[in-house]
Coordinates of C-alpha atoms and ligand atoms in Angstrom, one line a residue:
X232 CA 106.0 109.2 77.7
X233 CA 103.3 107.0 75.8
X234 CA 103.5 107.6 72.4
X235 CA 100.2 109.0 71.1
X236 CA 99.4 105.3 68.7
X237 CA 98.8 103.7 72.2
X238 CA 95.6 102.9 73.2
X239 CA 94.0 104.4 76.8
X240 CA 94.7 102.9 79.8
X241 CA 91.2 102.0 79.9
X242 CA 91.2 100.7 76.6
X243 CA 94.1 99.0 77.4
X244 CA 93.0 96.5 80.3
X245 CA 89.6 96.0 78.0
X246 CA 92.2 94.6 75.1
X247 CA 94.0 92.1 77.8
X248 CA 89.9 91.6 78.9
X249 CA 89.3 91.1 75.2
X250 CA 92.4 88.5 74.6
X251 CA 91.3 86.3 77.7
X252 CA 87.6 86.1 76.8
X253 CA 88.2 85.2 73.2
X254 CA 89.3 81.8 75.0
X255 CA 85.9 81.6 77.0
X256 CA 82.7 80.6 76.3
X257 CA 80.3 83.0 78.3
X258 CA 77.0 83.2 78.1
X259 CA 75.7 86.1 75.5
X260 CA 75.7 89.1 76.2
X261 CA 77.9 87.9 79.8
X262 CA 81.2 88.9 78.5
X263 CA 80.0 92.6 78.0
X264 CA 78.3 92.9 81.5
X265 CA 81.8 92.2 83.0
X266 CA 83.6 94.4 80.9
X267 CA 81.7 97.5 81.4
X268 CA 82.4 99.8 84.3
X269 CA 79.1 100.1 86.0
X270 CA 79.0 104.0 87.3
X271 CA 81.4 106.8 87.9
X272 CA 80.7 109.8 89.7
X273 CA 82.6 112.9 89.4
X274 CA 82.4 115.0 91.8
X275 CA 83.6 119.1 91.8
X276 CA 84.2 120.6 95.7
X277 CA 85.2 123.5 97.1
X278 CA 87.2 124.1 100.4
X279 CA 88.0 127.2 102.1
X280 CA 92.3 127.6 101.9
X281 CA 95.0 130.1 102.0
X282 CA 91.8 133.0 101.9
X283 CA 90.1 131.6 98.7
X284 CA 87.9 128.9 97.8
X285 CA 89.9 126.3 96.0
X286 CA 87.9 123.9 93.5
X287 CA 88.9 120.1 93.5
X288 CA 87.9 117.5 91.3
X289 CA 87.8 113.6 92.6
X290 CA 85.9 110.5 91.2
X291 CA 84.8 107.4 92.6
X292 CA 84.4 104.6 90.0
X293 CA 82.6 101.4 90.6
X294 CA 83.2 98.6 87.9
X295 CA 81.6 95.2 89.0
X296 CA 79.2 94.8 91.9
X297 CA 78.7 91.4 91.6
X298 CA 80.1 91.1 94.8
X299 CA 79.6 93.6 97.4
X300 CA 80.9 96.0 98.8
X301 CA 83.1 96.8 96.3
X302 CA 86.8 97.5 96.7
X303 CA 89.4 100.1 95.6
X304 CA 92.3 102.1 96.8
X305 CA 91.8 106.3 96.6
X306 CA 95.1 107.9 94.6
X307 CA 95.9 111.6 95.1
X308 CA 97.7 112.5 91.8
X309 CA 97.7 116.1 89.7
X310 CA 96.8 113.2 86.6
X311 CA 93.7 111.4 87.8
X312 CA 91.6 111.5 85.1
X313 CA 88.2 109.1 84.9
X314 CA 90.1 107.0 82.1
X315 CA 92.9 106.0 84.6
X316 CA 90.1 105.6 87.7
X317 CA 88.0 103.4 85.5
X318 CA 91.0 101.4 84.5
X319 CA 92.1 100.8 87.9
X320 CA 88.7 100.0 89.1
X321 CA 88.6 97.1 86.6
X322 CA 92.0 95.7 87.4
X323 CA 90.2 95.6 91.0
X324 CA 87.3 93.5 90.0
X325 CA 89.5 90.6 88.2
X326 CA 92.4 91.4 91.2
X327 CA 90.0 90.5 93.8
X328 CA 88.3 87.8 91.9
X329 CA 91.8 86.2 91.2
X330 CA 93.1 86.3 95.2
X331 CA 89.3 85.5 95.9
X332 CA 88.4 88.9 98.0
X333 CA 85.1 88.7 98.0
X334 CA 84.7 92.1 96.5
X335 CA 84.1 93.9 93.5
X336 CA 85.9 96.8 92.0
X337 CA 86.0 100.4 92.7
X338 CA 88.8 102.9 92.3
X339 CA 88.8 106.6 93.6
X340 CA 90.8 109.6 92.7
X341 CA 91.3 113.2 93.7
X342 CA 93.1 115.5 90.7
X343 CA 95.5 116.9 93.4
X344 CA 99.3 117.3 94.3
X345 CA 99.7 116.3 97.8
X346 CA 103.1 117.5 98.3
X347 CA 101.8 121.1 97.8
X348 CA 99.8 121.1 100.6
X349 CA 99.9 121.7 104.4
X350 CA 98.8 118.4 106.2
X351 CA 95.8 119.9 107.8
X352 CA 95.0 121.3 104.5
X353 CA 95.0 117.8 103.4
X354 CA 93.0 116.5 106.2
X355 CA 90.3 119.6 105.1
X356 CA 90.2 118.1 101.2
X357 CA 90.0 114.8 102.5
X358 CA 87.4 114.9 104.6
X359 CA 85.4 117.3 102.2
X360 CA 86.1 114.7 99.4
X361 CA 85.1 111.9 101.8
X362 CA 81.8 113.7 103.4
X363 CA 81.1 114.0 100.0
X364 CA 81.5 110.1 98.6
X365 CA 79.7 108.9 102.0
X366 CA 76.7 110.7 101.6
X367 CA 76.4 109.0 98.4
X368 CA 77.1 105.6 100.1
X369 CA 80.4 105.8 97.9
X370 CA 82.1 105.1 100.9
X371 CA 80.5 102.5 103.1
X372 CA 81.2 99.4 104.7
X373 CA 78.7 96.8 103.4
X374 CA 79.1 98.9 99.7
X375 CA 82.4 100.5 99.0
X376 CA 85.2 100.7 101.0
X377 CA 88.1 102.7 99.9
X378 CA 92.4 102.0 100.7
X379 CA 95.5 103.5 100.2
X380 CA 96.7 104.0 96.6
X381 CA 99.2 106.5 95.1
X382 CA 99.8 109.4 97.3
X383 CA 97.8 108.2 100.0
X384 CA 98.6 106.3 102.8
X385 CA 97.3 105.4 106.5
X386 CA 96.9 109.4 107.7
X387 CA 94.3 110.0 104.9
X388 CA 92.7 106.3 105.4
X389 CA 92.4 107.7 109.6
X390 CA 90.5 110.8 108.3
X391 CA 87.8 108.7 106.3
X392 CA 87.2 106.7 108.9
X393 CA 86.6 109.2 111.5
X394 CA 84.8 111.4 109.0
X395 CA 82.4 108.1 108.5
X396 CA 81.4 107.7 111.9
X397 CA 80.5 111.3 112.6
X398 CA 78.5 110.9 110.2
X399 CA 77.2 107.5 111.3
X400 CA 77.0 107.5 114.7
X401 CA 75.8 104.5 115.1
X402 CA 77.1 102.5 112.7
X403 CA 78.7 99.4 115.0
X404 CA 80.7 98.5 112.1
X405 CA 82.2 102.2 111.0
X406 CA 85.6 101.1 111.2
X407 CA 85.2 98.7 108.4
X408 CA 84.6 101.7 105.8
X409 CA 87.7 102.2 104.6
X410 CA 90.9 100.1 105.4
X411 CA 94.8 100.8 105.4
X412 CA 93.9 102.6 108.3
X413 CA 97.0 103.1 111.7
X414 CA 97.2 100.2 114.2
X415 CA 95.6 102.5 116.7
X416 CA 92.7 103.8 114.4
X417 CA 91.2 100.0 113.7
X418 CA 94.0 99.0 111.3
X419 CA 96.3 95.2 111.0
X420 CA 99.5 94.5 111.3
X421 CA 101.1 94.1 108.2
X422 CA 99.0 96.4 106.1
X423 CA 102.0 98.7 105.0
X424 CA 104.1 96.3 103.7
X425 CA 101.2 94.0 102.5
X426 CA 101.9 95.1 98.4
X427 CA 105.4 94.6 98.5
X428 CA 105.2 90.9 100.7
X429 CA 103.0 89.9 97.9
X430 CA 105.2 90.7 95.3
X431 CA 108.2 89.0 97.2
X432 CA 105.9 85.9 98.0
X433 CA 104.4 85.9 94.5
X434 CA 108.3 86.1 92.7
X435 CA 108.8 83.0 95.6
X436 CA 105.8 81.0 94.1
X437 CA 107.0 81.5 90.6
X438 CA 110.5 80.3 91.6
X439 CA 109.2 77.5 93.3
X440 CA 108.3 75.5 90.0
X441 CA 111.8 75.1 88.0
X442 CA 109.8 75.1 84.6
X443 CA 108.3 78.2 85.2
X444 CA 111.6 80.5 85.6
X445 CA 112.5 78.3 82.8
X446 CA 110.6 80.0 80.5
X447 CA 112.2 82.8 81.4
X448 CA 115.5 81.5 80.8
X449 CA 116.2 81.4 84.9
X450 CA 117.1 79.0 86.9
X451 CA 117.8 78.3 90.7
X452 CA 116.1 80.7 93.2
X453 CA 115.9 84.3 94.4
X454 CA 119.6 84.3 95.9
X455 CA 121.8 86.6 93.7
X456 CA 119.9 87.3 91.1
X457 CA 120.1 90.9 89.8
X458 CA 116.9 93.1 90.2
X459 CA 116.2 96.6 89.1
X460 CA 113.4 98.4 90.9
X461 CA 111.3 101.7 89.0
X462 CA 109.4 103.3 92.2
X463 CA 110.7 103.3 96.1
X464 CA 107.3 104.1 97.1
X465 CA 106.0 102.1 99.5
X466 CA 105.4 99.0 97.1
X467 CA 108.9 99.4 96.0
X468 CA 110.4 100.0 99.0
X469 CA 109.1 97.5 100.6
X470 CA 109.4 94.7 97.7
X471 CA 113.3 95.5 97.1
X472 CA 113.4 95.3 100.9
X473 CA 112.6 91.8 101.1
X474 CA 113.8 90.6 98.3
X475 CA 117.7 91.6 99.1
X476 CA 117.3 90.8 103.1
X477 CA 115.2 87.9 103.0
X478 CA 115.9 85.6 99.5
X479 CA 119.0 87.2 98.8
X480 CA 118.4 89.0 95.4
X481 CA 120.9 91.8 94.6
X482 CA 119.2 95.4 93.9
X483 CA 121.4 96.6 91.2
X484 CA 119.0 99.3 90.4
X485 CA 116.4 101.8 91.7
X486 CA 114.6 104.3 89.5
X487 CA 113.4 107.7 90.8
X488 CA 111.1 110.4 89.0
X489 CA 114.3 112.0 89.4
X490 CA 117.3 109.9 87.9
X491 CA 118.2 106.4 88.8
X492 CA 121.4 104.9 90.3
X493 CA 122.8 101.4 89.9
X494 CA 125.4 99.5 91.5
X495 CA 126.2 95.7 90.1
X496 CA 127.4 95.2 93.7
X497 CA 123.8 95.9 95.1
X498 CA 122.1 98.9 96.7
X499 CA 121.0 98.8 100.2
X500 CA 117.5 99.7 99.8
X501 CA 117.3 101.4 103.7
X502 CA 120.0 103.5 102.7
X503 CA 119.1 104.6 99.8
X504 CA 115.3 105.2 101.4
X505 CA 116.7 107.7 103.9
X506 CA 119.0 109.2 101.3
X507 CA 116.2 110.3 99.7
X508 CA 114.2 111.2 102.6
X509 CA 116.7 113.5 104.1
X510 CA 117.9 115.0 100.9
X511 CA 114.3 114.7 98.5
X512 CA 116.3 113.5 95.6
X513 CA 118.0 110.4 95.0
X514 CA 120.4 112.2 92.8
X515 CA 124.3 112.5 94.8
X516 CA 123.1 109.2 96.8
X517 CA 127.4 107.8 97.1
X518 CA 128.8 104.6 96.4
X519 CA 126.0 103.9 93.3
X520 CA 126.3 105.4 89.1
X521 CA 124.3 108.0 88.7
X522 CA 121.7 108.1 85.8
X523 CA 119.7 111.4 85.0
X524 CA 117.5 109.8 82.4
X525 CA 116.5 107.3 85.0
X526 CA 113.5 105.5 82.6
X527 CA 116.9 104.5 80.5
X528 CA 117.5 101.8 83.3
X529 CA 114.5 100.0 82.6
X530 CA 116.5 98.7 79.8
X531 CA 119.4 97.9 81.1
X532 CA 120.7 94.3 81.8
X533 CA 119.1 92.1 84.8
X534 CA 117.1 89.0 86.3
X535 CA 113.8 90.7 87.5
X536 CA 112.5 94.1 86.4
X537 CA 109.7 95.5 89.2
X538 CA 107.9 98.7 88.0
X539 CA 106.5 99.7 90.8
X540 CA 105.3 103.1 90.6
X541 CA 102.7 104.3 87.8
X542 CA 101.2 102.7 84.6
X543 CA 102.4 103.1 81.5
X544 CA 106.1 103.1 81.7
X545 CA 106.8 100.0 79.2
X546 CA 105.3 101.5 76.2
X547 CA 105.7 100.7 72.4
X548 CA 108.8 103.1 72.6
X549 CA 110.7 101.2 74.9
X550 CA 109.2 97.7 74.7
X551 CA 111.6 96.3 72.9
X552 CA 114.7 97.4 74.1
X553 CA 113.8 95.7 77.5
X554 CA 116.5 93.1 78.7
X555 CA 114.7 91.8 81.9
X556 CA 113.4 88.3 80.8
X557 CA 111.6 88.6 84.1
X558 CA 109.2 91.6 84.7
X559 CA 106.6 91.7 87.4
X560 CA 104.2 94.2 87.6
X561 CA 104.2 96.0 90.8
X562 CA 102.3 98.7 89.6
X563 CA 98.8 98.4 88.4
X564 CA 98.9 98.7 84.4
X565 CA 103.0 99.3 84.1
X566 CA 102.6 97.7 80.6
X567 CA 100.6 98.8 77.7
X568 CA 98.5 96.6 75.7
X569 CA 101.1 96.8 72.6
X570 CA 103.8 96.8 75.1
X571 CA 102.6 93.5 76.4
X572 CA 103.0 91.8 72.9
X573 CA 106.1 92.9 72.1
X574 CA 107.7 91.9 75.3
X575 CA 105.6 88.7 74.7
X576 CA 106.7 88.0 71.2
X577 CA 110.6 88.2 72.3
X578 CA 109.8 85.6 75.0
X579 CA 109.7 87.2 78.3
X580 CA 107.8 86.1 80.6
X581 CA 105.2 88.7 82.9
X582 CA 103.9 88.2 86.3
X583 CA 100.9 90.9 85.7
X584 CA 99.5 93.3 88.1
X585 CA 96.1 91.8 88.6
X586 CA 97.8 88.7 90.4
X587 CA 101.5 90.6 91.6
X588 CA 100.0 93.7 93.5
X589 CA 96.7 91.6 95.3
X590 CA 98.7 91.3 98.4
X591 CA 97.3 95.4 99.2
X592 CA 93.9 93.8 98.5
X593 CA 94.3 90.3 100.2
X594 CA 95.6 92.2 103.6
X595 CA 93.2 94.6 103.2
X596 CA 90.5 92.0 103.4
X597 CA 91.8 90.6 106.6
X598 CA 91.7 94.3 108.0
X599 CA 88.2 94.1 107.0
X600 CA 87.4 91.0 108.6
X601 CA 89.0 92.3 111.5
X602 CA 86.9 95.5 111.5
X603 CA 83.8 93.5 111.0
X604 CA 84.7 90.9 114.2
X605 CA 86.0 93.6 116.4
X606 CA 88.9 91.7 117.6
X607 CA 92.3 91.3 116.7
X608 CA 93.3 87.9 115.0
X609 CA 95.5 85.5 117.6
X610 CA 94.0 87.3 120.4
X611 CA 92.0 83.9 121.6
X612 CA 94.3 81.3 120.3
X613 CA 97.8 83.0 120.7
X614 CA 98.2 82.0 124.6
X615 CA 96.6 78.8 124.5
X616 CA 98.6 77.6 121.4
X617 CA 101.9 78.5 123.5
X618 CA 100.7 76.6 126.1
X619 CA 99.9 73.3 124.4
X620 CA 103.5 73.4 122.5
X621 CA 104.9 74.1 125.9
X622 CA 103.5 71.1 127.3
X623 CA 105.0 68.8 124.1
X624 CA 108.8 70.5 125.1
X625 CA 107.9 69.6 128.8
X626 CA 107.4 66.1 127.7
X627 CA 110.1 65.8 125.7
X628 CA 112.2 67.3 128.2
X629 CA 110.8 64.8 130.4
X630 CA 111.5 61.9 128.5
X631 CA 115.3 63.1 127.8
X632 CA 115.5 63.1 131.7
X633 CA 114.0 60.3 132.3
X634 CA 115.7 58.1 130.2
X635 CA 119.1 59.4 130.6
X636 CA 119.0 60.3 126.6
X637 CA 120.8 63.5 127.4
X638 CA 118.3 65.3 124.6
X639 CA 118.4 69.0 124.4
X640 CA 116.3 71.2 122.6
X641 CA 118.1 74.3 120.8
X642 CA 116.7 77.8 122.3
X643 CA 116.5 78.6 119.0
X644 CA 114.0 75.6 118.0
X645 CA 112.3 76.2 121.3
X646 CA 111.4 80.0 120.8
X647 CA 110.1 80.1 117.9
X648 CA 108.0 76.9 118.5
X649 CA 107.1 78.1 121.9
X650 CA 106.1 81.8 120.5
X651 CA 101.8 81.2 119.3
X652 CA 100.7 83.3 115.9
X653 CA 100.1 86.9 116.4
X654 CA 98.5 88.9 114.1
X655 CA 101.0 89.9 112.1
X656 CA 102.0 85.8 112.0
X657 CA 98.9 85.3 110.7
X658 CA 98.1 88.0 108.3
X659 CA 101.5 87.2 106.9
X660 CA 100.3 83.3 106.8
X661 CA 97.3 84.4 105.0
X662 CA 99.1 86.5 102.3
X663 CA 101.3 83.3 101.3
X664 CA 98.5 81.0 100.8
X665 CA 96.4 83.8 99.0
X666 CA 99.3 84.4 96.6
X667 CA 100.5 80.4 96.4
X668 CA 96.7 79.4 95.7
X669 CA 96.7 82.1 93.0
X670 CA 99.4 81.3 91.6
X671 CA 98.6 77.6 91.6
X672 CA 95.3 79.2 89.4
X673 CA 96.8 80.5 87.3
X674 CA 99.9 78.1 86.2
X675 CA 97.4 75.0 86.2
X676 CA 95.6 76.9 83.1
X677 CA 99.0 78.4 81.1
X678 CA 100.7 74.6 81.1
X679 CA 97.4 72.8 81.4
X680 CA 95.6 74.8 78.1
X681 CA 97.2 74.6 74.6
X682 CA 95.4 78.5 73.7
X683 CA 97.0 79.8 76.7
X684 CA 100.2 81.0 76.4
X685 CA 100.9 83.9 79.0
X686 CA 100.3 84.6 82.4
X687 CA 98.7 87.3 82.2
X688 CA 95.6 85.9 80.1
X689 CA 96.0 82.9 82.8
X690 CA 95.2 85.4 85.5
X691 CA 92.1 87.0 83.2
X692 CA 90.8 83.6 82.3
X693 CA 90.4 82.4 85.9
X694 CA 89.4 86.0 87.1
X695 CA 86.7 86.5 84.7
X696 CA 85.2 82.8 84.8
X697 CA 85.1 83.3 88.7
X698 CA 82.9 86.6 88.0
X699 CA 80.6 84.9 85.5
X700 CA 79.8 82.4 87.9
X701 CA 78.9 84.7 90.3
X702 CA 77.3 86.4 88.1
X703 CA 75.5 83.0 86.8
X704 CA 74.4 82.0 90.4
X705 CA 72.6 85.5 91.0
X706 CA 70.1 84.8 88.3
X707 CA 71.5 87.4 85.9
Ligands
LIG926 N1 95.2 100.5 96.1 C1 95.5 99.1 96.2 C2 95.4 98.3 94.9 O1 95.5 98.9 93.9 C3 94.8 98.4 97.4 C4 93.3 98.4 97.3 C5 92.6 97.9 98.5 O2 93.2 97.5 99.5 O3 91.3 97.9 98.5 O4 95.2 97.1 94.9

């Protein structure tokens, strides 16, 4: 737990705020109009279930609309409180402004445990929640459009978005309220997975520049190095995932809310998935050591540490006994304010959560797009690409016969030059460049700026002065 001395979580993203904008020079009075969380609404509902009326509170928080609509996932927890919501909806202005979304940031929650409730019990709160943040025009595709977050996922995101259009009958662009949404409900490809691909394309960019994972102490790639995972939720998952199948990094640790296991030989993240999924505990899972005080694991020995399940795990009573000289947030807000400085001060380095978990956002913004066009990307080009590479390995073909040269191309080089972008080619596509130009941002200002020492007040600095000029050009 967070020891009491800690600031909020709120207060907590306004002291990294605080630290960045010491380094600018905003117009007055500017620096406190981006720090402030415009409006929050609280809302108190109650739905019919089990023979009584059961009373729900939920919040929808919008910090910045200098940009609109505004952006932010919906969590279902039993601790949503306005502190956390307002907190996340900051992290979702500079998040957005960093990957350049063209959003500001919102954050809704719903004080509720999901798991004790039937799914069309669910679908009844959610659509009561949601009937009640639309009339409001909480919900709403040129103003605020809601995601997935913590204990929600696609299902939920499908029963906003057919709750909006009944109530908007003819709203052509309905579908672009909310996104996260199924394939078949006016989703993209690639939306599940989109966190965890930006956190395994954002670890790539920082590996990519030798001086960077210098400062760490690291050097070489992703191959073998050894990474401990807190959270197989879906960022989790699907982040371990990668990294182990695709770059070669060994997971040598996955933390649960109920006990942790850890193998130096590597866990195989699938397995371990379904272990949990057929036995609701990763506790017994074979082959792996067995830790019931899983949090101890965040201190134990390794490359990369990804906490990738709820803020405030790395607190000022465990901050220093992390080994990870590598931590990247996966989570939003996974380090505290005094966390940060102590974690700082012994030299590690942190990718932060404003720049390592914008690949929900980024993807989320294609969705929109996609929502907004009403077609699905790669459904003009995708054919007639194919044919005009098809007519280069005709020629080439051609040519080899011609001249007797013998040439052949491999059926490996020729599929996948042959096969045109589909959407999920292209939504992937788009994630890498959003998370290499961000990255790019970023490291140009924290080895390019003598008062800039971290990442994380990299990530602020270029967040907030992108916000000001927004601000700046609107006249305010
Ligand atoms: N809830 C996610 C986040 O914290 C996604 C937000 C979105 O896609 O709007 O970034």
């Amino acid at each position: 737990m967070t020891p009491a001395a800690e600031p909020s979580f709120r207060d907590s993203v306004d002291l990294m705020f605080n630290r960045a904008v010491a380094l600018m020079d905003l117009g007055p009075g500017l620096e406190q109009k981006i720090r402030v969380c415009n409006s929050t609404y609280t809302v108190r509902f109650g739905v019919r279930l089990r023979g009584k009326i059961e009373t729900f509170t939920g919040y929808r928080s919008v910090h910045s609309e200098h940009m609109e609509p505004v952006k932010g996932g919906i969590r279902y927890a039993p601790s949503v409180n306005q502190d956390e919501v307002e907190a996340l909806a900051a992290l979702m202005t500079y998040k957005c402004a960093l990957v350049e979304t063209p959003f500001g940031g919102s954050k809704g929650g719903l004080c509720i445990d999901p798991r004790t409730w039937e799914p069309h019990e669910l679908e009844q709160i959610t659509r009561r929640f949601a009937y009640e943040l639309i009339k409001r025009d909480l919900i709403n595709p040129a103003q605020n459009v809601p995601a997935p977050d913590m204990g929600t996922g696609e299902r939920e995101m499908a029963w906003i978005a057919d709750q909006y259009a009944r109530m908007n009958t003819t709203d052509i662009n309905a579908k672009a309220c909310v996104t996260g949404k199924p394939l078949n409900a006016g989703g993209i490809q690639g939306r599940i997975e989109a966190t965890g691909r930006g956190v395994q394309y954002a670890l790539r960019a920082f590996f990519r520049h030798p001086e960077d994972a210098a400062q760490a102490g690291l050097s070489g790639g992703l191959e073998g190095k050894r990474v401990i995972v807190q959270g197989l939720g879906n960022v989790g998952y699907h982040a371990a995932k990668f990294l182990s199948e695709e770059d070669g990094a060994i997971i040598t640790g996955i933390i649960e809310r109920d006990g942790a296991v850890h193998s130096d030989q590597g866990l195989d993240v699938d397995r371990v998935r379904q272990w949990m999924g057929a036995h609701g505990t990763i506790r017994g899972y074979p082959g792996a050591f067995f830790l019931a005080n899983g949090a101890s694991l965040l201190e134990a020995d390794c490359d990369i540490l990804i906490p990738a399940a709820m803020e405030g795990v790395i607190h000022l009573g465990n901050a220093a006994a992390i080994r990870a000289p590598l931590i990247i947030e996966a989570a939003n807000g996974p380090i505290t304010f005094g966390a940060d400085e102590i974690l700082r001060h012994s030299g590690k380095v942190i990718i932060p959560d404003l720049y390592a978990n914008a690949g929900g956002v980024t993807v989320s913004y294609f969705e929109w797009v996609k929502n907004l066009s009403h077609i699905r990307f790669g459904r003009l080009q995708r054919r007639a690409e194919e044919a005009r590479h098809q007519l280069l390995v005709n020629e080439l073909e051609r040519l080899s016969a011609d001249k007797g040269l013998g040439w052949t191309l491999s059926p490996g080089f020729k599929d996948s030059y042959l096969r045109g972008a589909g959407e999920l080619d292209l939504v992937r596509s788009g994630l890498d460049d959003t998370m290499r130009a961000a990255y790019q941002a970023m490291r140009e200002l924290w080895h390019g700026r003598d008062d800039v020492h971290d990442l994380r007040v990299a990530a602020y600095v270029v967040s907030i002065g992108r916000v000001a000029a927004t601000y700046v050009s609107k006249g305010l």
